[in-house]
């Protein structure tokens, strides 16, 4: 971790100093990671619904829908969170889709125990009301992430696919500041919109709110848009921006092991709406389903996956071309995401690198349909299949 990264950690510490139970959990996590050299889960994200009012052109979650399947229940989320806590987790982000559309949002917030943990909610702000801001604050929600893509209302609303979105975010910022609920602006960005992102960073600095920069990945509605992805040169520019702006936050510069890089599997996991577990919300590859397999077993499997085990120094889904071309692009053949890792022929070929496919073997190139776990699998004709 750089000195700037250490400053960010101290900045966060100021926000949690009145939560002694949380401070103890964080201290234990650092101790296990740094002193005992044991990988410790830090954050378990939950996408609780695939529904959303927006139609963002770069939305990674646009194919989270699974017709006929029921999203995780409140009790299933509670059970998964308890298992994540046993692995060390003390932080979670709730999003979707749009989480405010979930009819039991507040129940879900409750089972995540926000007064004992860092519970963050990511929303497009369209359905956010003053009463809900007050209630989330009362329950102990740590902060709200209000999605924004441009300070130009017309451009922002076009990118978000919802007229009036910019105005709703500006209103939400005012409401949150009025009631003392911290705000971050998560900005999904790509090469054509980098200057817009920099303007948001400056706006956030003046407003006294934080920013999270999410790099566009080739998933969902952004599938195949490789020309807009960032590269290693840009990654160095982004790191310089983070190092000079304490208000910028990311999961890859607050790792417990004090290294900058992808935290997937070792410190971070994501649980999709129907229970599939991935390295992050923008990663389309599932390593198991919490309805079928204990979370500890899924995480152990993920940590044997060499793309995670190599601990990539940047964002694996946005920058690592090997992973993008082998695993992200392969997602194009599935009607619903995430897809089971064993459905990708490359996973079987990588068994010699410490990865053992759990289901089936790769078939010759042909259109294949089958079921892996609970997911119906439909893969591309030009590729082989594992079913």
Coordinates of N, CA and C in Angstrom, one line a residue, residues 148-289:
X148 N -23.6 8.3 -11.0 CA -23.6 9.4 -11.9 C -22.5 9.2 -13.0
X149 N -22.8 9.8 -14.2 CA -21.8 9.6 -15.3 C -21.4 10.9 -15.9
X150 N -22.1 12.0 -15.7 CA -21.7 13.2 -16.3 C -22.4 14.4 -15.5
X151 N -21.7 15.5 -15.5 CA -22.3 16.7 -14.9 C -23.2 17.4 -15.9
X152 N -23.1 17.0 -17.2 CA -24.0 17.5 -18.2 C -25.3 16.7 -18.1
X153 N -26.4 17.4 -17.7 CA -27.7 16.6 -17.5 C -28.1 15.8 -18.7
X154 N -28.0 16.4 -19.9 CA -28.4 15.7 -21.1 C -27.6 14.5 -21.4
X155 N -26.3 14.7 -21.3 CA -25.4 13.5 -21.6 C -25.6 12.5 -20.5
X156 N -25.6 12.9 -19.3 CA -25.8 11.9 -18.2 C -27.1 11.1 -18.4
X157 N -28.2 11.8 -18.7 CA -29.5 11.1 -18.8 C -29.5 10.1 -20.0
X158 N -28.7 10.5 -21.1 CA -28.7 9.6 -22.2 C -27.8 8.4 -21.9
X159 N -26.7 8.6 -21.2 CA -25.9 7.4 -20.8 C -26.6 6.5 -19.9
X160 N -27.4 7.1 -19.0 CA -28.1 6.3 -18.0 C -29.4 5.7 -18.5
X161 N -29.9 6.2 -19.6 CA -31.1 5.7 -20.2 C -32.4 6.1 -19.4
X162 N -32.3 7.2 -18.7 CA -33.5 7.6 -17.9 C -33.6 9.2 -17.9
X163 N -34.6 9.8 -18.5 CA -34.7 11.2 -18.4 C -34.9 11.7 -17.0
X164 N -34.1 12.7 -16.6 CA -34.2 13.3 -15.3 C -33.3 12.7 -14.2
X165 N -32.5 11.7 -14.7 CA -31.7 11.0 -13.7 C -30.7 12.0 -13.0
X166 N -30.1 12.9 -13.8 CA -29.1 13.8 -13.2 C -29.7 14.6 -12.1
X167 N -30.9 15.1 -12.4 CA -31.6 15.9 -11.4 C -31.9 15.1 -10.1
X168 N -32.3 13.9 -10.3 CA -32.6 13.0 -9.1 C -31.3 12.8 -8.2
X169 N -30.2 12.7 -8.9 CA -28.9 12.5 -8.1 C -28.5 13.8 -7.4
X170 N -28.7 14.9 -8.0 CA -28.4 16.2 -7.4 C -29.3 16.4 -6.1
X171 N -30.6 16.0 -6.3 CA -31.5 16.1 -5.2 C -31.1 15.2 -4.0
X172 N -30.7 14.0 -4.4 CA -30.3 13.0 -3.4 C -29.1 13.4 -2.7
X173 N -28.1 14.0 -3.3 CA -26.9 14.5 -2.6 C -27.3 15.5 -1.6
X174 N -28.2 16.4 -1.9 CA -28.7 17.4 -1.0 C -29.4 16.8 0.2
X175 N -30.3 15.8 0.0 CA -31.0 15.1 1.0 C -30.0 14.3 2.0
X176 N -29.1 13.6 1.4 CA -28.1 12.9 2.2 C -27.3 13.8 3.1
X177 N -26.8 14.9 2.5 CA -26.0 15.9 3.3 C -26.9 16.5 4.4
X178 N -28.1 16.7 4.1 CA -29.1 17.3 5.1 C -29.2 16.4 6.3
X179 N -29.2 15.1 6.1 CA -29.5 14.2 7.2 C -28.2 13.4 7.6
X180 N -27.0 13.9 7.2 CA -25.8 13.4 7.7 C -25.4 12.0 7.2
X181 N -25.9 11.6 6.1 CA -25.6 10.3 5.5 C -24.5 10.5 4.4
X182 N -23.4 9.9 4.6 CA -22.3 10.0 3.7 C -22.6 9.6 2.3
X183 N -22.0 10.2 1.3 CA -22.3 10.0 -0.1 C -21.0 9.7 -0.9
X184 N -21.1 8.7 -1.8 CA -20.0 8.5 -2.8 C -20.7 8.5 -4.1
X185 N -20.0 9.0 -5.2 CA -20.5 8.9 -6.5 C -19.8 7.9 -7.3
X186 N -20.4 6.7 -7.5 CA -19.7 5.7 -8.4 C -19.9 6.1 -9.8
X187 N -18.8 6.2 -10.5 CA -18.8 6.7 -11.9 C -18.3 5.5 -12.8
X188 N -19.2 5.0 -13.6 CA -18.8 4.0 -14.6 C -18.2 4.7 -15.8
X189 N -17.0 4.5 -16.2 CA -16.3 5.3 -17.2 C -15.6 4.4 -18.3
X190 N -15.5 5.0 -19.4 CA -14.8 4.4 -20.5 C -13.9 5.5 -21.2
X191 N -13.1 5.1 -22.2 CA -12.2 6.0 -22.8 C -12.9 7.3 -23.3
X192 N -14.0 7.2 -24.0 CA -14.7 8.4 -24.6 C -15.2 9.4 -23.5
X193 N -15.3 8.9 -22.3 CA -15.9 9.7 -21.2 C -15.0 10.0 -20.1
X194 N -13.7 9.9 -20.3 CA -12.7 10.1 -19.2 C -12.7 11.5 -18.7
X195 N -12.8 12.5 -19.6 CA -12.8 13.9 -19.2 C -14.1 14.2 -18.3
X196 N -15.2 13.6 -18.7 CA -16.4 13.7 -17.9 C -16.2 13.2 -16.4
X197 N -15.4 12.1 -16.3 CA -15.1 11.5 -15.0 C -14.3 12.5 -14.2
X198 N -13.3 13.1 -14.8 CA -12.4 14.0 -14.1 C -13.2 15.2 -13.6
X199 N -14.2 15.6 -14.4 CA -15.0 16.8 -13.9 C -15.9 16.4 -12.7
X200 N -16.3 15.1 -12.7 CA -17.1 14.6 -11.5 C -16.2 14.6 -10.3
X201 N -14.9 14.2 -10.5 CA -14.0 14.1 -9.4 C -13.8 15.5 -8.7
X202 N -13.7 16.5 -9.6 CA -13.5 17.9 -9.1 C -14.8 18.4 -8.4
X203 N -16.0 18.0 -9.0 CA -17.2 18.4 -8.4 C -17.4 17.8 -7.0
X204 N -17.0 16.5 -6.9 CA -17.2 15.8 -5.7 C -16.3 16.4 -4.6
X205 N -15.1 16.8 -5.0 CA -14.2 17.5 -4.1 C -14.8 18.8 -3.5
X206 N -15.4 19.5 -4.4 CA -16.0 20.8 -3.9 C -17.2 20.5 -3.0
X207 N -18.0 19.4 -3.3 CA -19.2 19.1 -2.5 C -18.9 18.4 -1.2
X208 N -17.6 17.9 -1.1 CA -17.3 17.2 0.1 C -17.8 15.7 0.1
X209 N -18.0 15.1 -1.1 CA -18.4 13.7 -1.2 C -17.3 12.9 -1.9
X210 N -17.4 11.6 -1.8 CA -16.4 10.8 -2.3 C -16.7 10.3 -3.8
X211 N -15.8 9.6 -4.4 CA -16.0 9.1 -5.7 C -15.3 7.7 -5.8
X212 N -16.0 6.8 -6.5 CA -15.5 5.5 -6.9 C -15.5 5.4 -8.4
X213 N -14.4 5.2 -9.0 CA -14.3 5.1 -10.4 C -14.3 3.6 -10.8
X214 N -15.4 3.3 -11.6 CA -15.6 1.9 -12.0 C -15.3 1.9 -13.5
X215 N -14.2 1.1 -13.9 CA -13.9 1.0 -15.3 C -14.8 0.1 -16.1
X216 N -15.2 0.6 -17.2 CA -16.1 -0.2 -18.1 C -15.5 -1.6 -18.4
X217 N -16.3 -2.6 -18.2 CA -15.9 -3.9 -18.6 C -16.8 -4.5 -19.7
X218 N -16.2 -5.4 -20.5 CA -16.9 -5.9 -21.7 C -17.9 -7.0 -21.2
X219 N -19.0 -6.5 -20.6 CA -20.0 -7.4 -20.1 C -21.4 -6.8 -20.2
X220 N -22.4 -7.5 -20.3 CA -23.7 -7.0 -20.4 C -23.9 -6.1 -21.7
X221 N -24.4 -4.9 -21.6 CA -24.6 -4.0 -22.7 C -23.3 -3.5 -23.3
X222 N -22.2 -3.7 -22.6 CA -20.9 -3.2 -23.1 C -20.1 -4.4 -23.7
X223 N -20.7 -5.5 -23.9 CA -20.1 -6.7 -24.4 C -19.4 -6.4 -25.8
X224 N -18.2 -6.8 -25.9 CA -17.5 -6.7 -27.2 C -16.9 -5.3 -27.4
X225 N -17.1 -4.3 -26.6 CA -16.6 -3.0 -26.8 C -15.1 -2.8 -26.4
X226 N -14.3 -3.6 -26.9 CA -12.9 -3.6 -26.5 C -12.2 -2.3 -26.8
X227 N -12.6 -1.6 -27.8 CA -11.9 -0.3 -28.1 C -12.1 0.7 -27.0
X228 N -13.1 0.6 -26.2 CA -13.3 1.6 -25.2 C -12.7 1.2 -23.8
X229 N -12.1 0.0 -23.8 CA -11.5 -0.5 -22.5 C -10.2 0.2 -22.3
X230 N -9.8 0.3 -21.0 CA -8.5 0.9 -20.7 C -7.4 -0.1 -20.7
X231 N -6.2 0.4 -20.7 CA -5.0 -0.5 -20.8 C -4.0 -0.2 -19.6
X232 N -2.9 -0.8 -19.6 CA -1.9 -0.7 -18.5 C -1.4 0.8 -18.4
X233 N -1.3 1.5 -19.6 CA -0.9 2.9 -19.6 C -1.9 3.7 -18.8
X234 N -3.2 3.5 -19.1 CA -4.2 4.3 -18.4 C -4.2 3.9 -16.9
X235 N -4.0 2.6 -16.6 CA -4.0 2.2 -15.2 C -3.0 3.0 -14.4
X236 N -1.9 3.3 -15.0 CA -0.9 4.1 -14.2 C -1.4 5.5 -14.1
X237 N -2.1 6.1 -15.1 CA -2.7 7.4 -14.9 C -3.8 7.4 -13.8
X238 N -4.6 6.3 -13.8 CA -5.6 6.2 -12.8 C -5.0 6.1 -11.4
X239 N -3.9 5.4 -11.3 CA -3.3 5.2 -10.0 C -2.8 6.6 -9.5
X240 N -2.2 7.4 -10.4 CA -1.7 8.7 -10.0 C -2.9 9.6 -9.5
X241 N -4.0 9.5 -10.2 CA -5.2 10.2 -9.8 C -5.7 9.8 -8.4
X242 N -5.7 8.5 -8.1 CA -6.1 8.0 -6.8 C -5.1 8.5 -5.7
X243 N -3.8 8.5 -6.0 CA -2.8 8.8 -5.0 C -2.9 10.3 -4.6
X244 N -3.4 11.2 -5.5 CA -3.4 12.6 -5.2 C -4.8 13.1 -4.8
X245 N -5.8 12.1 -4.7 CA -7.1 12.5 -4.3 C -7.6 11.6 -3.2
X246 N -7.5 12.0 -1.9 CA -8.0 11.2 -0.8 C -9.5 10.8 -0.9
X247 N -10.3 11.6 -1.6 CA -11.7 11.4 -1.7 C -12.0 10.3 -2.7
X248 N -11.0 9.8 -3.5 CA -11.3 8.7 -4.4 C -11.1 7.3 -3.7
X249 N -12.0 6.4 -3.9 CA -11.9 5.1 -3.2 C -12.1 4.0 -4.2
X250 N -11.4 2.9 -4.0 CA -11.6 1.7 -4.8 C -11.3 0.5 -3.9
X251 N -11.8 -0.7 -4.3 CA -11.5 -1.9 -3.6 C -10.1 -2.4 -3.8
X252 N -9.4 -2.0 -4.8 CA -8.1 -2.5 -5.1 C -7.0 -1.7 -4.4
X253 N -7.3 -0.6 -3.7 CA -6.2 0.0 -3.0 C -6.4 0.1 -1.5
X254 N -7.4 -0.7 -0.9 CA -7.5 -0.8 0.5 C -7.5 -2.3 1.0
X255 N -6.7 -3.1 0.3 CA -6.6 -4.5 0.6 C -5.9 -4.7 1.9
X256 N -6.4 -5.8 2.6 CA -5.8 -6.1 4.0 C -4.4 -6.5 3.9
X257 N -3.9 -7.0 2.8 CA -2.5 -7.4 2.6 C -1.6 -6.3 2.2
X258 N -2.2 -5.1 2.2 CA -1.5 -3.8 1.9 C -0.9 -3.8 0.5
X259 N -1.4 -4.6 -0.4 CA -1.0 -4.6 -1.8 C -2.1 -4.0 -2.7
X260 N -1.7 -3.3 -3.7 CA -2.7 -2.7 -4.7 C -3.0 -3.8 -5.7
X261 N -4.2 -4.1 -6.0 CA -4.6 -5.0 -7.0 C -5.9 -5.7 -6.8
X262 N -6.3 -6.6 -7.7 CA -7.6 -7.2 -7.7 C -7.8 -8.1 -6.4
X263 N -8.8 -7.8 -5.6 CA -9.1 -8.5 -4.4 C -9.9 -9.8 -4.6
X264 N -10.3 -10.1 -5.8 CA -11.3 -11.2 -6.1 C -10.9 -12.5 -5.4
X265 N -11.9 -13.1 -4.7 CA -11.7 -14.4 -4.0 C -11.0 -14.3 -2.7
X266 N -9.9 -13.6 -2.7 CA -9.0 -13.5 -1.5 C -9.6 -12.6 -0.5
X267 N -10.1 -11.4 -0.9 CA -10.7 -10.5 0.0 C -12.1 -10.0 -0.4
X268 N -12.5 -10.4 -1.6 CA -13.8 -9.9 -2.0 C -14.5 -10.9 -2.8
X269 N -15.8 -11.0 -2.6 CA -16.7 -11.9 -3.4 C -18.0 -11.1 -3.7
X270 N -18.7 -11.6 -4.7 CA -20.0 -11.0 -5.0 C -21.0 -12.1 -5.2
X271 N -22.2 -11.9 -4.6 CA -23.3 -12.9 -4.7 C -24.4 -12.3 -5.6
X272 N -24.6 -12.9 -6.7 CA -25.6 -12.4 -7.7 C -27.0 -12.7 -7.2
X273 N -28.0 -12.2 -7.9 CA -29.4 -12.3 -7.4 C -29.9 -13.7 -7.1
X274 N -29.4 -14.7 -7.9 CA -30.0 -16.0 -7.7 C -29.0 -16.9 -7.0
X275 N -28.0 -16.3 -6.3 CA -27.1 -17.1 -5.5 C -25.7 -17.5 -6.0
X276 N -25.5 -17.1 -7.3 CA -24.2 -17.4 -7.9 C -23.1 -16.5 -7.3
X277 N -21.9 -17.1 -7.1 CA -20.8 -16.4 -6.4 C -19.7 -16.1 -7.4
X278 N -19.3 -14.8 -7.6 CA -18.3 -14.4 -8.5 C -17.3 -13.5 -7.8
X279 N -16.2 -13.2 -8.5 CA -15.1 -12.4 -7.9 C -15.5 -11.0 -7.6
X280 N -16.4 -10.4 -8.4 CA -17.0 -9.1 -8.2 C -18.3 -9.0 -9.0
X281 N -19.0 -7.9 -8.9 CA -20.3 -7.7 -9.6 C -20.1 -7.6 -11.1
X282 N -18.9 -7.2 -11.6 CA -18.7 -7.1 -13.0 C -18.0 -8.3 -13.6
X283 N -17.8 -9.3 -12.8 CA -17.2 -10.6 -13.3 C -18.3 -11.6 -13.7
X284 N -18.4 -12.0 -14.9 CA -19.5 -12.9 -15.3 C -19.4 -14.4 -15.0
X285 N -18.3 -14.8 -14.3 CA -18.0 -16.2 -14.1 C -18.3 -16.6 -12.6
X286 N -19.2 -17.6 -12.5 CA -19.6 -18.1 -11.2 C -18.9 -19.4 -10.9
X287 N -18.5 -19.5 -9.6 CA -17.8 -20.6 -9.1 C -18.6 -21.5 -8.2
X288 N -19.9 -21.3 -8.1 CA -20.8 -22.1 -7.3 C -22.0 -21.2 -6.9
X289 N -23.0 -21.9 -6.3 CA -24.2 -21.3 -5.9 C -24.4 -21.5 -4.4

